PDB file of C-alpha atoms and ligand atoms in Angstrom:
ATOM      1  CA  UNK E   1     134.299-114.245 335.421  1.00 55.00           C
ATOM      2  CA  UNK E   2     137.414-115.518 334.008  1.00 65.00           C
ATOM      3  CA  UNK E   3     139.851-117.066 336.156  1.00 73.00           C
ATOM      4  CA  UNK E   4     143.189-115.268 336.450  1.00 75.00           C
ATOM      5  CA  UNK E   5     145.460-118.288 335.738  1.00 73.00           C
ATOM      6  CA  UNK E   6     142.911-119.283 332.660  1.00 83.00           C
ATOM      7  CA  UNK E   7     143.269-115.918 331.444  1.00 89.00           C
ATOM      8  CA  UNK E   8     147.090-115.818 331.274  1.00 93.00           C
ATOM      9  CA  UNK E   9     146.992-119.731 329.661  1.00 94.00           C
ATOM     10  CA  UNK E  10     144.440-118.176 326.857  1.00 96.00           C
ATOM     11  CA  UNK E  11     146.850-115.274 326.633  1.00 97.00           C
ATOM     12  CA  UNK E  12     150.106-117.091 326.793  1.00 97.00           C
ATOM     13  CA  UNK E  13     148.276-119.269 324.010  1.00 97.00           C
ATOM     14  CA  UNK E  14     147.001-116.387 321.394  1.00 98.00           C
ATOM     15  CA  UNK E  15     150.476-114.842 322.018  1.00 98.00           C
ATOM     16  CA  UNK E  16     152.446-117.998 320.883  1.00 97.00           C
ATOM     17  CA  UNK E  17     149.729-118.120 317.491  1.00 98.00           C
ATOM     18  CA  UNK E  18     149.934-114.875 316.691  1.00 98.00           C
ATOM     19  CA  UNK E  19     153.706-115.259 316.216  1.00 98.00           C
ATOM     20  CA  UNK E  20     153.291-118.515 314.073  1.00 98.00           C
ATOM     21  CA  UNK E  21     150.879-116.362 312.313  1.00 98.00           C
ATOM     22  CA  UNK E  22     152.463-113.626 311.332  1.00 98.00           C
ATOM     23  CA  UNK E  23     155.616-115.676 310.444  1.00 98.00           C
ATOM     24  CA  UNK E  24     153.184-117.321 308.190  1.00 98.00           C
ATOM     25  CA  UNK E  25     152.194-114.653 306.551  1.00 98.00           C
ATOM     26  CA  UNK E  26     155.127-113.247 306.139  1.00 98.00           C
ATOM     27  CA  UNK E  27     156.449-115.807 304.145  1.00 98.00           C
ATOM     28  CA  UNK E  28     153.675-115.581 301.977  1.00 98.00           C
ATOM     29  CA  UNK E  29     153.864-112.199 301.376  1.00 98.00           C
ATOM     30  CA  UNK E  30     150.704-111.208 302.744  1.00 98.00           C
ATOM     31  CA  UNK E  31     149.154-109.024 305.601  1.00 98.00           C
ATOM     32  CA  UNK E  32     146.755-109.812 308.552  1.00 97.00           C
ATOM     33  CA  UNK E  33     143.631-108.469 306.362  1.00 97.00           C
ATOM     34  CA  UNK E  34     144.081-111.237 303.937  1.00 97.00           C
ATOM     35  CA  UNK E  35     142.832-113.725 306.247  1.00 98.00           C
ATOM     36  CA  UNK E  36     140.616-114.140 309.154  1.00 98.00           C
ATOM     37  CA  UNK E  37     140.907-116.486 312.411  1.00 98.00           C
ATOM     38  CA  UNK E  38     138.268-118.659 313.375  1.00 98.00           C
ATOM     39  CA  UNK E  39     138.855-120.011 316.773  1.00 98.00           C
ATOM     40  CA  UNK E  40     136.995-123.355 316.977  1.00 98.00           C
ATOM     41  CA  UNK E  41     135.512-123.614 320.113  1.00 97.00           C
ATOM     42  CA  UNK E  42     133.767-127.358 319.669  1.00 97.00           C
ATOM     43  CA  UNK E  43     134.059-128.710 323.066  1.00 95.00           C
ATOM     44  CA  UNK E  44     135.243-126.335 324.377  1.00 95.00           C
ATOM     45  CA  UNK E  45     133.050-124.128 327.083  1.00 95.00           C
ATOM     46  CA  UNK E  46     131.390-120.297 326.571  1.00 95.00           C
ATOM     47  CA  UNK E  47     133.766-119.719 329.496  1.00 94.00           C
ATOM     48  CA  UNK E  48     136.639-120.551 327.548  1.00 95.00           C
ATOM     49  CA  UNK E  49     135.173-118.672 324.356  1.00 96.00           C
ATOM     50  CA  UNK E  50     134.592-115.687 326.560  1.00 96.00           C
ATOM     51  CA  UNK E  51     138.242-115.425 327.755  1.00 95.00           C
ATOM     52  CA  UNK E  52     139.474-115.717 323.882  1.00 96.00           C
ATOM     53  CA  UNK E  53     136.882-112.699 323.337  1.00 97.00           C
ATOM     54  CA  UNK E  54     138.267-110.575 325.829  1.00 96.00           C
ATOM     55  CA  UNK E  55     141.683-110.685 324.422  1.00 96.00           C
ATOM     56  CA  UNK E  56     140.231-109.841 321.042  1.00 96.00           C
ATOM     57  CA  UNK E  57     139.021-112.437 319.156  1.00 97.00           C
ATOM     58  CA  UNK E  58     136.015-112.385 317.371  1.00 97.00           C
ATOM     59  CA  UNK E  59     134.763-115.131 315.062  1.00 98.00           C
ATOM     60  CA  UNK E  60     134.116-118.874 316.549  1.00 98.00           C
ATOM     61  CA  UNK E  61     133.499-121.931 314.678  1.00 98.00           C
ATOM     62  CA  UNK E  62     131.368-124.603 315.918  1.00 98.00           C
ATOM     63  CA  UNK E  63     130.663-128.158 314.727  1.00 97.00           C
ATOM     64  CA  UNK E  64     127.473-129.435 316.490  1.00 97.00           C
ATOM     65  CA  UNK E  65     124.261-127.311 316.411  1.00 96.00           C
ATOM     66  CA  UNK E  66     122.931-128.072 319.615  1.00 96.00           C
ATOM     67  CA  UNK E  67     126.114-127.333 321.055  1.00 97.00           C
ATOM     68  CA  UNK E  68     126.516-124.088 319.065  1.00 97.00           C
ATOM     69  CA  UNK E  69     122.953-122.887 319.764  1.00 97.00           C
ATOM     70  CA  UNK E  70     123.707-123.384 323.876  1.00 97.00           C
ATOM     71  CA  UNK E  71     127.109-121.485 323.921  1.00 97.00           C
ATOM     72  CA  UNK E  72     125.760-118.767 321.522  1.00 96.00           C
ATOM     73  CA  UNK E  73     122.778-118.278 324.428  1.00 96.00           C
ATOM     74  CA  UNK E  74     125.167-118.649 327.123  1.00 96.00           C
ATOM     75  CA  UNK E  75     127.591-116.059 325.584  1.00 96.00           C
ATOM     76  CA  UNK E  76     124.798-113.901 324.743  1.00 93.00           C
ATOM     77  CA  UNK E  77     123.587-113.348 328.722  1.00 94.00           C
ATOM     78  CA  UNK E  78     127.488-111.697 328.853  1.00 94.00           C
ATOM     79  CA  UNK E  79     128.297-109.682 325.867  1.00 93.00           C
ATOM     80  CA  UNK E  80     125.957-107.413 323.767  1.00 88.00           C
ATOM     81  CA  UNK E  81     124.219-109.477 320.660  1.00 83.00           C
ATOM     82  CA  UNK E  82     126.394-109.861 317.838  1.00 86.00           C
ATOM     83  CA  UNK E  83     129.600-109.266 319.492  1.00 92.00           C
ATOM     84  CA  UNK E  84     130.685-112.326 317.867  1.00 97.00           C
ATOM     85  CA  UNK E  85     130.467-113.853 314.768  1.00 97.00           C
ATOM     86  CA  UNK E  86     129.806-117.411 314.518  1.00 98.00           C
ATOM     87  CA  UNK E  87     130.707-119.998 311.904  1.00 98.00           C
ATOM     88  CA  UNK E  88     129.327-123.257 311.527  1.00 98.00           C
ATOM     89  CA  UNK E  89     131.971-125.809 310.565  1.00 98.00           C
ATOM     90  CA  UNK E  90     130.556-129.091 311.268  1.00 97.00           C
ATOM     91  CA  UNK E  91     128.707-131.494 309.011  1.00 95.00           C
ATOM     92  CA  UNK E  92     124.970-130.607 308.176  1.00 94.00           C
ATOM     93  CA  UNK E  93     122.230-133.169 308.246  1.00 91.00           C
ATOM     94  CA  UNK E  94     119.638-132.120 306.907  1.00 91.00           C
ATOM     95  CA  UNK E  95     117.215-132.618 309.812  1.00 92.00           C
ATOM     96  CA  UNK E  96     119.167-129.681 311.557  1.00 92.00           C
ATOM     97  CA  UNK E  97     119.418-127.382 308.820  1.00 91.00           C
ATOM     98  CA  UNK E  98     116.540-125.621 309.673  1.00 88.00           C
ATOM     99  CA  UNK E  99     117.924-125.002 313.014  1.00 92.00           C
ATOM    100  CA  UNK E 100     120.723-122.990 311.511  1.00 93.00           C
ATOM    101  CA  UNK E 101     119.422-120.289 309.797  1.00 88.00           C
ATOM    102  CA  UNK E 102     120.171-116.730 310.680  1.00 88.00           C
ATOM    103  CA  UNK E 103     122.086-118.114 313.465  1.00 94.00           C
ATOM    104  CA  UNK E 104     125.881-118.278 311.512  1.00 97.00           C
ATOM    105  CA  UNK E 105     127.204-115.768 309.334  1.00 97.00           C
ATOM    106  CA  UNK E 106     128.601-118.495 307.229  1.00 98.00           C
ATOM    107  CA  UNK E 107     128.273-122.041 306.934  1.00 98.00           C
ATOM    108  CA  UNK E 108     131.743-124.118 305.670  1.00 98.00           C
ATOM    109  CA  UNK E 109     130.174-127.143 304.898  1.00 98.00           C
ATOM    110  CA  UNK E 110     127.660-126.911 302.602  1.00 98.00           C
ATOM    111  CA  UNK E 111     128.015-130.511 300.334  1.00 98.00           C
ATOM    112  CA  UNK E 112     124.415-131.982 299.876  1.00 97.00           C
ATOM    113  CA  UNK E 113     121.930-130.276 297.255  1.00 97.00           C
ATOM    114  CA  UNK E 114     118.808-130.909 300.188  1.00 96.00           C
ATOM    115  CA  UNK E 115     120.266-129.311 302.785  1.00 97.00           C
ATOM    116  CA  UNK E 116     120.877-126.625 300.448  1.00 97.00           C
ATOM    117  CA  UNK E 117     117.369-126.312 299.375  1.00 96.00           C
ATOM    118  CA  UNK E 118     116.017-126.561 303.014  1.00 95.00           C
ATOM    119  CA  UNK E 119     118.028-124.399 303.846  1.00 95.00           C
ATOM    120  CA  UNK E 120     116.981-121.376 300.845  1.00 95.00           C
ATOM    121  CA  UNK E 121     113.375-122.189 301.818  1.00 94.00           C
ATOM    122  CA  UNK E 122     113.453-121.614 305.441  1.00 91.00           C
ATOM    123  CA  UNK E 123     115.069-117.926 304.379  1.00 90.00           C
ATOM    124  CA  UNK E 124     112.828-115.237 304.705  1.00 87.00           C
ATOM    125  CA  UNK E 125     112.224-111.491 305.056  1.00 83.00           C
ATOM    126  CA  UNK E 126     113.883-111.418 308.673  1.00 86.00           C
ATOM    127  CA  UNK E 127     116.626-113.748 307.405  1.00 87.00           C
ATOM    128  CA  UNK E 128     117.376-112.676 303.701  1.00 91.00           C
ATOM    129  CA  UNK E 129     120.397-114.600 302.824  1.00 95.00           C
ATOM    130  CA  UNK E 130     122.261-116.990 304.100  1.00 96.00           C
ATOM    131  CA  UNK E 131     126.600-116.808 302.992  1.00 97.00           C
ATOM    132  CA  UNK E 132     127.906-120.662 302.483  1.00 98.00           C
ATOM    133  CA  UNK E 133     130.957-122.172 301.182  1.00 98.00           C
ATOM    134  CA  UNK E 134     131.274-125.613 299.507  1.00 98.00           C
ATOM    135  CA  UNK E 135     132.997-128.342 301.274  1.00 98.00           C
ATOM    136  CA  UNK E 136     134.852-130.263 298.576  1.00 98.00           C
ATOM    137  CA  UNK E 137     136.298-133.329 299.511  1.00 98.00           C
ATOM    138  CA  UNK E 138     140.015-133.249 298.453  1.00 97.00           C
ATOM    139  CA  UNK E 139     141.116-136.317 299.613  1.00 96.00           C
ATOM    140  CA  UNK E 140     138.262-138.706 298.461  1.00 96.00           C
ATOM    141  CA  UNK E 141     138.028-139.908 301.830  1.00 96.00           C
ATOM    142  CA  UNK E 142     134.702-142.110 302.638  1.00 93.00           C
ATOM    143  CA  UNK E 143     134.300-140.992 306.419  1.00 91.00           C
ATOM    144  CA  UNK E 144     134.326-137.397 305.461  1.00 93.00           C
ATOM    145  CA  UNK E 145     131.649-134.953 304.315  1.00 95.00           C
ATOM    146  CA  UNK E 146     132.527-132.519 301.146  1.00 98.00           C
ATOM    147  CA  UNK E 147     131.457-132.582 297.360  1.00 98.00           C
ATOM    148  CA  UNK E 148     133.813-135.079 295.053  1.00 98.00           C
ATOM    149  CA  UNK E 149     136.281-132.705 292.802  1.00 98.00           C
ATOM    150  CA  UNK E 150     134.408-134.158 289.887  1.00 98.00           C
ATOM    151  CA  UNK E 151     131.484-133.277 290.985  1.00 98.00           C
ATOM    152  CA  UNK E 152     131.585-129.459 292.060  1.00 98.00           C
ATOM    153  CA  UNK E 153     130.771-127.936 288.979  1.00 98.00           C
ATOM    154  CA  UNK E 154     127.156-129.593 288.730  1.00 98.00           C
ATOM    155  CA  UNK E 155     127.341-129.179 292.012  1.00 98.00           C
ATOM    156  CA  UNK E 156     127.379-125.182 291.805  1.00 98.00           C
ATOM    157  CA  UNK E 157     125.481-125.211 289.128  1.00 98.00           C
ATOM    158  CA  UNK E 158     122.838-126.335 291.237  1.00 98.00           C
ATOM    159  CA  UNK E 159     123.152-124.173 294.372  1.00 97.00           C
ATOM    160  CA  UNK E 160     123.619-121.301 292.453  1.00 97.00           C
ATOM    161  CA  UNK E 161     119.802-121.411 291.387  1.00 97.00           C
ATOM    162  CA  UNK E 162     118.830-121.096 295.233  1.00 97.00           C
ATOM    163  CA  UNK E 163     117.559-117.360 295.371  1.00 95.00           C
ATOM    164  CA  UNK E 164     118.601-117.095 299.161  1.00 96.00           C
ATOM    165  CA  UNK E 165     121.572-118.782 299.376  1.00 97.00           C
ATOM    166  CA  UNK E 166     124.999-117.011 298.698  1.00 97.00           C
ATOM    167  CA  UNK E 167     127.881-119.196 297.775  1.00 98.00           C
ATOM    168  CA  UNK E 168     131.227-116.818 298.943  1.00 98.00           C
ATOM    169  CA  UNK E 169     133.804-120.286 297.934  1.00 98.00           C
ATOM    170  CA  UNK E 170     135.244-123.292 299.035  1.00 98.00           C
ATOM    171  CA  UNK E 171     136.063-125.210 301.857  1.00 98.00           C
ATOM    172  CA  UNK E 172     138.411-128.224 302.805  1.00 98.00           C
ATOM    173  CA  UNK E 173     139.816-130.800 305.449  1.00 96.00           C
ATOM    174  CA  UNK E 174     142.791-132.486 303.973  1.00 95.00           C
ATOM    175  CA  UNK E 175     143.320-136.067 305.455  1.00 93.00           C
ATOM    176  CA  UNK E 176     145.059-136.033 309.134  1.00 84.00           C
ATOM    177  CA  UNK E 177     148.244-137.994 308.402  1.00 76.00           C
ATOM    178  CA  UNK E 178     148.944-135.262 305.685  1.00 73.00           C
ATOM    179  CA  UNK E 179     149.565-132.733 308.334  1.00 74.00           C
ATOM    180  CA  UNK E 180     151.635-129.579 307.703  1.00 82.00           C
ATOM    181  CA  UNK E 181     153.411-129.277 304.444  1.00 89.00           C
ATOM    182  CA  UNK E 182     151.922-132.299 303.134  1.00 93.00           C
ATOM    183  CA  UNK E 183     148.738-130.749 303.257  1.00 95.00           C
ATOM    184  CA  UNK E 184     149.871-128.442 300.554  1.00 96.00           C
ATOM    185  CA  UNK E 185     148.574-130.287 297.131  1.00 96.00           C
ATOM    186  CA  UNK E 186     145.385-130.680 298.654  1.00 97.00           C
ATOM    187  CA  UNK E 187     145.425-126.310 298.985  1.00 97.00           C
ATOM    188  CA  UNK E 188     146.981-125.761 296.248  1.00 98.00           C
ATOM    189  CA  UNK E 189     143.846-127.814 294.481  1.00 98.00           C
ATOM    190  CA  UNK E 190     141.335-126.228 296.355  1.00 98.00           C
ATOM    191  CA  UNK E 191     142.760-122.960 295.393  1.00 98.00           C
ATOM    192  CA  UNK E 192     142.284-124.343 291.755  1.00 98.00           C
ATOM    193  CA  UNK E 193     138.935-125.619 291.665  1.00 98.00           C
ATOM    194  CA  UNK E 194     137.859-121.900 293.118  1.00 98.00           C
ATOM    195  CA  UNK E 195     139.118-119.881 290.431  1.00 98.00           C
ATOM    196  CA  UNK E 196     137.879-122.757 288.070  1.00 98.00           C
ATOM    197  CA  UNK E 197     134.566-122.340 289.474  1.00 98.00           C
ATOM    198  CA  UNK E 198     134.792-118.686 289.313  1.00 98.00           C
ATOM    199  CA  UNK E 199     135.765-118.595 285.479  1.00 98.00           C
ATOM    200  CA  UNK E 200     133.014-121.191 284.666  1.00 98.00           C
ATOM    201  CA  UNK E 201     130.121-119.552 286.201  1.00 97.00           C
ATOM    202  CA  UNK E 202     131.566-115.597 286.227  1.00 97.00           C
ATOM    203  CA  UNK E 203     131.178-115.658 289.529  1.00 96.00           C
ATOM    204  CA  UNK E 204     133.700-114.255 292.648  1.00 97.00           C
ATOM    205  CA  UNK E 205     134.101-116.200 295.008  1.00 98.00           C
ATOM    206  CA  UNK E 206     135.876-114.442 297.833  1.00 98.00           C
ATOM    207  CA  UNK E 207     137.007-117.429 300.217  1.00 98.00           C
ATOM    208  CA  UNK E 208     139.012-120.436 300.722  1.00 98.00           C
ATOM    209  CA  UNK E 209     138.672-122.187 304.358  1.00 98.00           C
ATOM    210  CA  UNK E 210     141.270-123.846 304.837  1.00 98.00           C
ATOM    211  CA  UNK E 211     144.212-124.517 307.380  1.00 97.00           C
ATOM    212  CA  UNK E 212     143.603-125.855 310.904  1.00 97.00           C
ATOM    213  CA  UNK E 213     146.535-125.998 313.778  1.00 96.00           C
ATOM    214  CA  UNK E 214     148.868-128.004 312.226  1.00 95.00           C
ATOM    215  CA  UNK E 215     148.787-126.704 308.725  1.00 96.00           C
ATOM    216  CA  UNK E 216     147.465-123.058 308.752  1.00 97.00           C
ATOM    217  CA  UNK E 217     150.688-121.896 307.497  1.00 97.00           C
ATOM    218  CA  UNK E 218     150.706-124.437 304.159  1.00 97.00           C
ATOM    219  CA  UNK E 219     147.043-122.859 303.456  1.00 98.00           C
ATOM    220  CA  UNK E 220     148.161-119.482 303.937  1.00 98.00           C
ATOM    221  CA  UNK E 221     151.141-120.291 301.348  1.00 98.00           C
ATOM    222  CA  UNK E 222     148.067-121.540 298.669  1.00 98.00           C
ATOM    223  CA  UNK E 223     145.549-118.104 299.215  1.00 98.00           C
ATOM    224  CA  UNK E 224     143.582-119.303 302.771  1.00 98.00           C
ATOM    225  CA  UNK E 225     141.284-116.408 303.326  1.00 98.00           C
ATOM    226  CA  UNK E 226     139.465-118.530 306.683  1.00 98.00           C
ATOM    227  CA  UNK E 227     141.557-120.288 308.989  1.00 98.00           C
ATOM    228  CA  UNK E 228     140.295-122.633 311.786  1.00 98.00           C
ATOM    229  CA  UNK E 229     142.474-122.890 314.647  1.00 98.00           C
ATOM    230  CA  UNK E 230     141.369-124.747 317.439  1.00 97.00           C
ATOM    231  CA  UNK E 231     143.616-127.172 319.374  1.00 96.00           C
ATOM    232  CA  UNK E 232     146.390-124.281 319.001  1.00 97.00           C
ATOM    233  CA  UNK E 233     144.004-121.539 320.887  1.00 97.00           C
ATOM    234  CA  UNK E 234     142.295-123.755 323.246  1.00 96.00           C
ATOM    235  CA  UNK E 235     144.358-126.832 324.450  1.00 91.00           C
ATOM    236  CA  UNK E 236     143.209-129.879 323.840  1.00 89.00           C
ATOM    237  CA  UNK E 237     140.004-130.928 323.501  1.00 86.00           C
ATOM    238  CA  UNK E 238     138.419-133.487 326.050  1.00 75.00           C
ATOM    239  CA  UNK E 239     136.369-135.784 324.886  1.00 65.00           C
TER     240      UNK E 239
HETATM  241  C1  PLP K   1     137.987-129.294 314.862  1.00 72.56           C
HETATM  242  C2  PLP K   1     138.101-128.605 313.554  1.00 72.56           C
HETATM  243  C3  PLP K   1     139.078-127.623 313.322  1.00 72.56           C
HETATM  244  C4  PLP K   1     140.151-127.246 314.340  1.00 72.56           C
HETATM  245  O1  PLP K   1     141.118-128.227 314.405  1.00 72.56           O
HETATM  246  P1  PLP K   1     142.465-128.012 315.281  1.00 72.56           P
HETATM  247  O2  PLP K   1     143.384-129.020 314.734  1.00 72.56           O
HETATM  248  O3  PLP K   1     142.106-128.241 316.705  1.00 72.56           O
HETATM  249  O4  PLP K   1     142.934-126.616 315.016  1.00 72.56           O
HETATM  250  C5  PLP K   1     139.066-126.981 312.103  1.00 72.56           C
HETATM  251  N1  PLP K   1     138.159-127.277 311.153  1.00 72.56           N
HETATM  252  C6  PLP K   1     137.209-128.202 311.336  1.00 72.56           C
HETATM  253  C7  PLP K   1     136.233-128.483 310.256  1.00 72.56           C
HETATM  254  C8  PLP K   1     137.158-128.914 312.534  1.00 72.56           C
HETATM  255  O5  PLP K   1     136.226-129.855 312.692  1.00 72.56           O
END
């Protein structure tokens, strides 16, 4: 199994985060309950997601699906089923939508109204529902995936017909070079357009995903209720 010296890097690692962490929340007058990790294990091996599990953590984000789908199988061989909970946190073509179905317990990046309804349709009896959250993209930026602001309210509108499809709130990437505190207006909207949403539509919307390694702690400030640490738990990822 896990390599002693791989073990104490992982541990060495979580130790350092969870101090960030808790600083974080701290200053935002909140508790450990209010949010959950995500470690986000893209290119990173089940090896590697195996030595986070044994020190405790338990939800993984992924951004490819082939990728996902061969660590999930891999990971599955070692631990009981459903050990872990997996999130899928990567941009969804269509064409690979139905290849994600029942196999995440939540899906971040929900932004295009066809994936959505291939999605709802390849739901069933063994599958019921599938939990998503709305990418919105904050920072208008052309290379990323995510709704327009302007456009999330038809946007919702439409989703929310789906029978099968449960829409627990909203998810962002702020641009890079806004790292840390800079990220904050881009939260601080998010954190808007949710309880916007939820007043429009009378819905609750229990999430906002938001906050990677270098700016979990300005999400946490603005109501982050997902965070998705990779770089900070892993290393670096080779690519
Ligand atoms: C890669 C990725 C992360 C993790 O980023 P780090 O900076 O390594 O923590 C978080 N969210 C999404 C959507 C990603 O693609």
């Amino acid at each position: 199994m896990t390599k002693p010296e791989t073990r104490a890097a992982f541990q060495e690692r979580l130790e350092h985060f969870e101090a960030q962490l808790a600083q974080a929340l701290r200053n935002a007058s909140r508790t450990k309950e209010d949010v959950q990790v995500i470690a986000v294990s893209k290119k990173h091996s089940a090896e590697s997601v195996l030595a986070l599990a044994a020190l405790g953590m338990q939800a993984f984000g992924e951004n490819f699906v082939q990728e996902a789908l061969a660590k999930q199988q891999a990971v599955q061989e070692v631990l009981p089923q459903n050990t872990l909970q997996w999130h899928f946190i990567g941009q969804l073509q269509s064409n690979k939508a139905k290849d994600v179905t029942g196999r995440f317990a939540l899906i971040h990046t929900l932004d295009s109204e066809k994936t959505a309804t291939i999605l709802d349709r390849r739901l069933d009896e063994s599958v019921p529902f599938q939990d998503v959250l709305v990418q919105v993209n904050v920072g208008r930026e052309t290379q990323k995936g995510g709704v327009l602001p302007e456009a999330l309210p038809l946007f919702i509108e439409n989703i929310i017909q789906l029978p099968r499809l449960r829409v627990q709130g909203l998810m962002c990437m702020p641009p890079v070079f806004d790292s840390g505190d800079a990220a904050r207006p881009y939260f601080a909207a998010l954190r808007q357009m949710k309880e916007e949403t939820e007043q429009r539509f009378g819905l609750k919307l229990p999430h906002l995903s938001m906050g990677m390694s270098g700016d979990f702690a300005a999400a946490i400030g603005e109501g982050a209720t997902l965070i998705r640490i990779g770089t900070t738990l892993f290393g670096e990822r080779l690519y």
